[in-house]
PDB file of C-alpha atoms in Angstrom:
ATOM      1  CA  UNK A   1       4.494 -60.133 -32.359  1.00  0.00           C
ATOM      2  CA  UNK A   2       7.123 -57.446 -32.600  1.00  0.00           C
ATOM      3  CA  UNK A   3       6.292 -54.008 -34.084  1.00  0.00           C
ATOM      4  CA  UNK A   4       8.727 -51.473 -35.461  1.00  0.00           C
ATOM      5  CA  UNK A   5       8.498 -47.741 -34.658  1.00  0.00           C
ATOM      6  CA  UNK A   6       6.721 -46.982 -37.931  1.00  0.00           C
ATOM      7  CA  UNK A   7       3.935 -49.411 -37.100  1.00  0.00           C
ATOM      8  CA  UNK A   8       3.652 -48.087 -33.537  1.00  0.00           C
ATOM      9  CA  UNK A   9       3.440 -44.503 -34.863  1.00  0.00           C
ATOM     10  CA  UNK A  10       0.793 -45.493 -37.397  1.00  0.00           C
ATOM     11  CA  UNK A  11      -1.343 -47.140 -34.720  1.00  0.00           C
ATOM     12  CA  UNK A  12      -1.054 -44.210 -32.312  1.00  0.00           C
ATOM     13  CA  UNK A  13      -1.712 -41.495 -34.887  1.00  0.00           C
ATOM     14  CA  UNK A  14      -5.177 -39.936 -34.523  1.00  0.00           C
ATOM     15  CA  UNK A  15      -7.579 -40.831 -37.301  1.00  0.00           C
ATOM     16  CA  UNK A  16      -8.949 -37.280 -37.438  1.00  0.00           C
ATOM     17  CA  UNK A  17      -7.265 -33.984 -36.681  1.00  0.00           C
ATOM     18  CA  UNK A  18      -9.342 -31.012 -35.568  1.00  0.00           C
ATOM     19  CA  UNK A  19      -8.288 -27.362 -35.765  1.00  0.00           C
ATOM     20  CA  UNK A  20     -10.117 -24.617 -33.886  1.00  0.00           C
ATOM     21  CA  UNK A  21      -9.653 -21.423 -31.953  1.00  0.00           C
ATOM     22  CA  UNK A  22     -12.324 -22.170 -29.449  1.00  0.00           C
ATOM     23  CA  UNK A  23     -15.690 -23.397 -30.593  1.00  0.00           C
ATOM     24  CA  UNK A  24     -16.442 -23.942 -26.932  1.00  0.00           C
ATOM     25  CA  UNK A  25     -17.681 -20.576 -25.699  1.00  0.00           C
ATOM     26  CA  UNK A  26     -14.622 -19.939 -23.549  1.00  0.00           C
ATOM     27  CA  UNK A  27     -14.992 -16.170 -23.702  1.00  0.00           C
ATOM     28  CA  UNK A  28     -11.227 -15.687 -23.988  1.00  0.00           C
ATOM     29  CA  UNK A  29     -10.646 -13.191 -26.772  1.00  0.00           C
ATOM     30  CA  UNK A  30      -7.767 -10.764 -27.011  1.00  0.00           C
ATOM     31  CA  UNK A  31      -6.446  -8.759 -29.973  1.00  0.00           C
ATOM     32  CA  UNK A  32      -2.904  -8.766 -28.553  1.00  0.00           C
ATOM     33  CA  UNK A  33      -1.716 -11.452 -30.996  1.00  0.00           C
ATOM     34  CA  UNK A  34      -2.978  -9.305 -33.884  1.00  0.00           C
ATOM     35  CA  UNK A  35      -1.120  -6.283 -32.519  1.00  0.00           C
ATOM     36  CA  UNK A  36       2.127  -8.266 -32.241  1.00  0.00           C
ATOM     37  CA  UNK A  37       1.568  -9.569 -35.770  1.00  0.00           C
ATOM     38  CA  UNK A  38       1.148  -6.004 -37.088  1.00  0.00           C
ATOM     39  CA  UNK A  39       4.362  -4.929 -35.350  1.00  0.00           C
ATOM     40  CA  UNK A  40       6.140  -7.924 -36.868  1.00  0.00           C
ATOM     41  CA  UNK A  41       4.934  -7.046 -40.371  1.00  0.00           C
ATOM     42  CA  UNK A  42       6.214  -3.505 -39.889  1.00  0.00           C
ATOM     43  CA  UNK A  43       9.583  -4.743 -38.581  1.00  0.00           C
ATOM     44  CA  UNK A  44      10.027  -7.188 -41.456  1.00  0.00           C
ATOM     45  CA  UNK A  45       9.337  -4.439 -44.000  1.00  0.00           C
ATOM     46  CA  UNK A  46      11.953  -2.312 -42.260  1.00  0.00           C
ATOM     47  CA  UNK A  47      14.489  -5.150 -42.327  1.00  0.00           C
ATOM     48  CA  UNK A  48      13.787  -5.848 -46.005  1.00  0.00           C
ATOM     49  CA  UNK A  49      14.341  -2.194 -46.847  1.00  0.00           C
ATOM     50  CA  UNK A  50      17.572  -2.148 -44.809  1.00  0.00           C
ATOM     51  CA  UNK A  51      18.980  -5.115 -46.748  1.00  0.00           C
ATOM     52  CA  UNK A  52      19.848  -2.934 -49.681  1.00  0.00           C
ATOM     53  CA  UNK A  53      20.169  -4.164 -53.238  1.00  0.00           C
ATOM     54  CA  UNK A  54      20.567  -7.845 -53.999  1.00  0.00           C
ATOM     55  CA  UNK A  55      24.292  -8.618 -53.780  1.00  0.00           C
ATOM     56  CA  UNK A  56      23.726 -12.179 -55.027  1.00  0.00           C
ATOM     57  CA  UNK A  57      25.165 -13.772 -51.894  1.00  0.00           C
ATOM     58  CA  UNK A  58      23.550 -16.680 -50.074  1.00  0.00           C
ATOM     59  CA  UNK A  59      23.364 -14.553 -46.901  1.00  0.00           C
ATOM     60  CA  UNK A  60      21.370 -11.807 -48.673  1.00  0.00           C
ATOM     61  CA  UNK A  61      18.987 -14.309 -50.270  1.00  0.00           C
ATOM     62  CA  UNK A  62      18.543 -16.157 -46.979  1.00  0.00           C
ATOM     63  CA  UNK A  63      17.693 -12.985 -45.064  1.00  0.00           C
ATOM     64  CA  UNK A  64      15.384 -11.685 -47.787  1.00  0.00           C
ATOM     65  CA  UNK A  65      13.497 -14.971 -48.033  1.00  0.00           C
ATOM     66  CA  UNK A  66      13.108 -15.279 -44.268  1.00  0.00           C
ATOM     67  CA  UNK A  67      11.894 -11.674 -43.863  1.00  0.00           C
ATOM     68  CA  UNK A  68       9.297 -12.121 -46.611  1.00  0.00           C
ATOM     69  CA  UNK A  69       8.078 -15.420 -45.160  1.00  0.00           C
ATOM     70  CA  UNK A  70       7.713 -13.984 -41.653  1.00  0.00           C
ATOM     71  CA  UNK A  71       5.971 -10.849 -42.982  1.00  0.00           C
ATOM     72  CA  UNK A  72       3.434 -12.950 -44.862  1.00  0.00           C
ATOM     73  CA  UNK A  73       2.865 -15.378 -41.988  1.00  0.00           C
ATOM     74  CA  UNK A  74       2.182 -12.548 -39.559  1.00  0.00           C
ATOM     75  CA  UNK A  75      -0.113 -10.677 -41.934  1.00  0.00           C
ATOM     76  CA  UNK A  76      -2.115 -13.903 -42.262  1.00  0.00           C
ATOM     77  CA  UNK A  77      -2.052 -14.433 -38.490  1.00  0.00           C
ATOM     78  CA  UNK A  78      -3.388 -10.909 -37.996  1.00  0.00           C
ATOM     79  CA  UNK A  79      -6.257 -11.618 -40.384  1.00  0.00           C
ATOM     80  CA  UNK A  80      -7.086 -14.864 -38.604  1.00  0.00           C
ATOM     81  CA  UNK A  81      -7.075 -13.314 -35.129  1.00  0.00           C
ATOM     82  CA  UNK A  82      -9.180 -10.322 -36.165  1.00  0.00           C
ATOM     83  CA  UNK A  83     -11.702 -12.504 -38.003  1.00  0.00           C
ATOM     84  CA  UNK A  84     -12.049 -14.824 -35.004  1.00  0.00           C
ATOM     85  CA  UNK A  85     -12.810 -11.908 -32.700  1.00  0.00           C
ATOM     86  CA  UNK A  86     -15.183 -10.388 -35.244  1.00  0.00           C
ATOM     87  CA  UNK A  87     -17.019 -13.636 -35.934  1.00  0.00           C
ATOM     88  CA  UNK A  88     -17.047 -15.217 -32.482  1.00  0.00           C
ATOM     89  CA  UNK A  89     -16.924 -12.389 -29.964  1.00  0.00           C
ATOM     90  CA  UNK A  90     -18.955  -9.495 -31.387  1.00  0.00           C
ATOM     91  CA  UNK A  91     -22.701  -9.921 -30.943  1.00  0.00           C
ATOM     92  CA  UNK A  92     -25.738  -7.782 -31.964  1.00  0.00           C
ATOM     93  CA  UNK A  93     -25.553  -5.587 -28.813  1.00  0.00           C
ATOM     94  CA  UNK A  94     -21.958  -4.717 -29.754  1.00  0.00           C
ATOM     95  CA  UNK A  95     -23.129  -3.684 -33.215  1.00  0.00           C
ATOM     96  CA  UNK A  96     -25.604  -1.274 -31.669  1.00  0.00           C
ATOM     97  CA  UNK A  97     -22.769   0.382 -29.738  1.00  0.00           C
ATOM     98  CA  UNK A  98     -20.173   0.078 -32.509  1.00  0.00           C
ATOM     99  CA  UNK A  99     -21.934   0.204 -35.886  1.00  0.00           C
ATOM    100  CA  UNK A 100     -18.562   0.709 -37.600  1.00  0.00           C
ATOM    101  CA  UNK A 101     -17.239  -2.727 -36.599  1.00  0.00           C
ATOM    102  CA  UNK A 102     -17.980  -4.461 -39.913  1.00  0.00           C
ATOM    103  CA  UNK A 103     -16.285  -1.752 -41.964  1.00  0.00           C
ATOM    104  CA  UNK A 104     -13.376  -1.571 -39.500  1.00  0.00           C
ATOM    105  CA  UNK A 105     -12.726  -5.308 -39.784  1.00  0.00           C
ATOM    106  CA  UNK A 106     -13.220  -5.344 -43.557  1.00  0.00           C
ATOM    107  CA  UNK A 107     -10.706  -2.520 -44.037  1.00  0.00           C
ATOM    108  CA  UNK A 108      -8.211  -4.065 -41.608  1.00  0.00           C
ATOM    109  CA  UNK A 109      -8.308  -7.462 -43.300  1.00  0.00           C
ATOM    110  CA  UNK A 110      -7.910  -5.824 -46.733  1.00  0.00           C
ATOM    111  CA  UNK A 111      -4.937  -3.839 -45.415  1.00  0.00           C
ATOM    112  CA  UNK A 112      -3.330  -7.003 -44.043  1.00  0.00           C
ATOM    113  CA  UNK A 113      -3.723  -8.614 -47.474  1.00  0.00           C
ATOM    114  CA  UNK A 114      -2.162  -5.560 -49.124  1.00  0.00           C
ATOM    115  CA  UNK A 115       0.810  -5.901 -46.776  1.00  0.00           C
ATOM    116  CA  UNK A 116       1.280  -9.502 -47.859  1.00  0.00           C
ATOM    117  CA  UNK A 117       1.788  -8.485 -51.481  1.00  0.00           C
ATOM    118  CA  UNK A 118       3.943  -5.416 -50.958  1.00  0.00           C
ATOM    119  CA  UNK A 119       6.958  -4.111 -49.111  1.00  0.00           C
ATOM    120  CA  UNK A 120       5.589  -0.694 -48.280  1.00  0.00           C
ATOM    121  CA  UNK A 121       6.666   0.985 -45.047  1.00  0.00           C
ATOM    122  CA  UNK A 122       3.665   3.349 -45.061  1.00  0.00           C
ATOM    123  CA  UNK A 123       1.200   0.460 -45.498  1.00  0.00           C
ATOM    124  CA  UNK A 124       2.924  -1.502 -42.718  1.00  0.00           C
ATOM    125  CA  UNK A 125       2.750   1.505 -40.368  1.00  0.00           C
ATOM    126  CA  UNK A 126      -0.926   1.969 -41.250  1.00  0.00           C
ATOM    127  CA  UNK A 127      -1.544  -1.713 -40.491  1.00  0.00           C
ATOM    128  CA  UNK A 128      -0.095  -1.253 -37.015  1.00  0.00           C
ATOM    129  CA  UNK A 129      -2.208   1.880 -36.400  1.00  0.00           C
ATOM    130  CA  UNK A 130      -5.435   0.289 -37.691  1.00  0.00           C
ATOM    131  CA  UNK A 131      -4.830  -2.846 -35.649  1.00  0.00           C
ATOM    132  CA  UNK A 132      -4.409  -0.672 -32.550  1.00  0.00           C
ATOM    133  CA  UNK A 133      -7.709   1.064 -33.386  1.00  0.00           C
ATOM    134  CA  UNK A 134      -9.386  -2.347 -33.641  1.00  0.00           C
ATOM    135  CA  UNK A 135      -7.844  -3.393 -30.315  1.00  0.00           C
ATOM    136  CA  UNK A 136      -9.069  -0.172 -28.701  1.00  0.00           C
ATOM    137  CA  UNK A 137     -12.576  -0.750 -30.061  1.00  0.00           C
ATOM    138  CA  UNK A 138     -12.470  -4.298 -28.687  1.00  0.00           C
ATOM    139  CA  UNK A 139     -11.345  -2.932 -25.314  1.00  0.00           C
ATOM    140  CA  UNK A 140     -14.223  -0.447 -25.294  1.00  0.00           C
ATOM    141  CA  UNK A 141     -16.671  -3.240 -26.061  1.00  0.00           C
ATOM    142  CA  UNK A 142     -15.670  -5.053 -22.873  1.00  0.00           C
ATOM    143  CA  UNK A 143     -16.652  -2.103 -20.661  1.00  0.00           C
TER     144      UNK A 143
END
């Protein structure tokens, strides 16, 4: 019996796909990806503002669309990374040392969402600063 590539692909495709950060307690947590994401959001806002007014050319529309897409993807990535650290890494002893962690994360995630729906240089700069504060708090928690 001879199979074509479509049939071979169908038979080899996994029946279930799993997505996870690390539900195995690997202990590898790092806010660096969130910091890079915040820097990317800030850079995309800067690039959008540097584009100038819409000149109705394909090049302008292409750049604008790409900058917006990357800004939104990285704001979402930041939220995901911060929420993973908050939900999986921080434990009750951390809360005793850092009682502000819940409010810090809540405000940071809200700020990331605000950056998704706006092109505001001040909000993007604040996102970078607040993400750094979260990273510093995380670093302190490891001591």
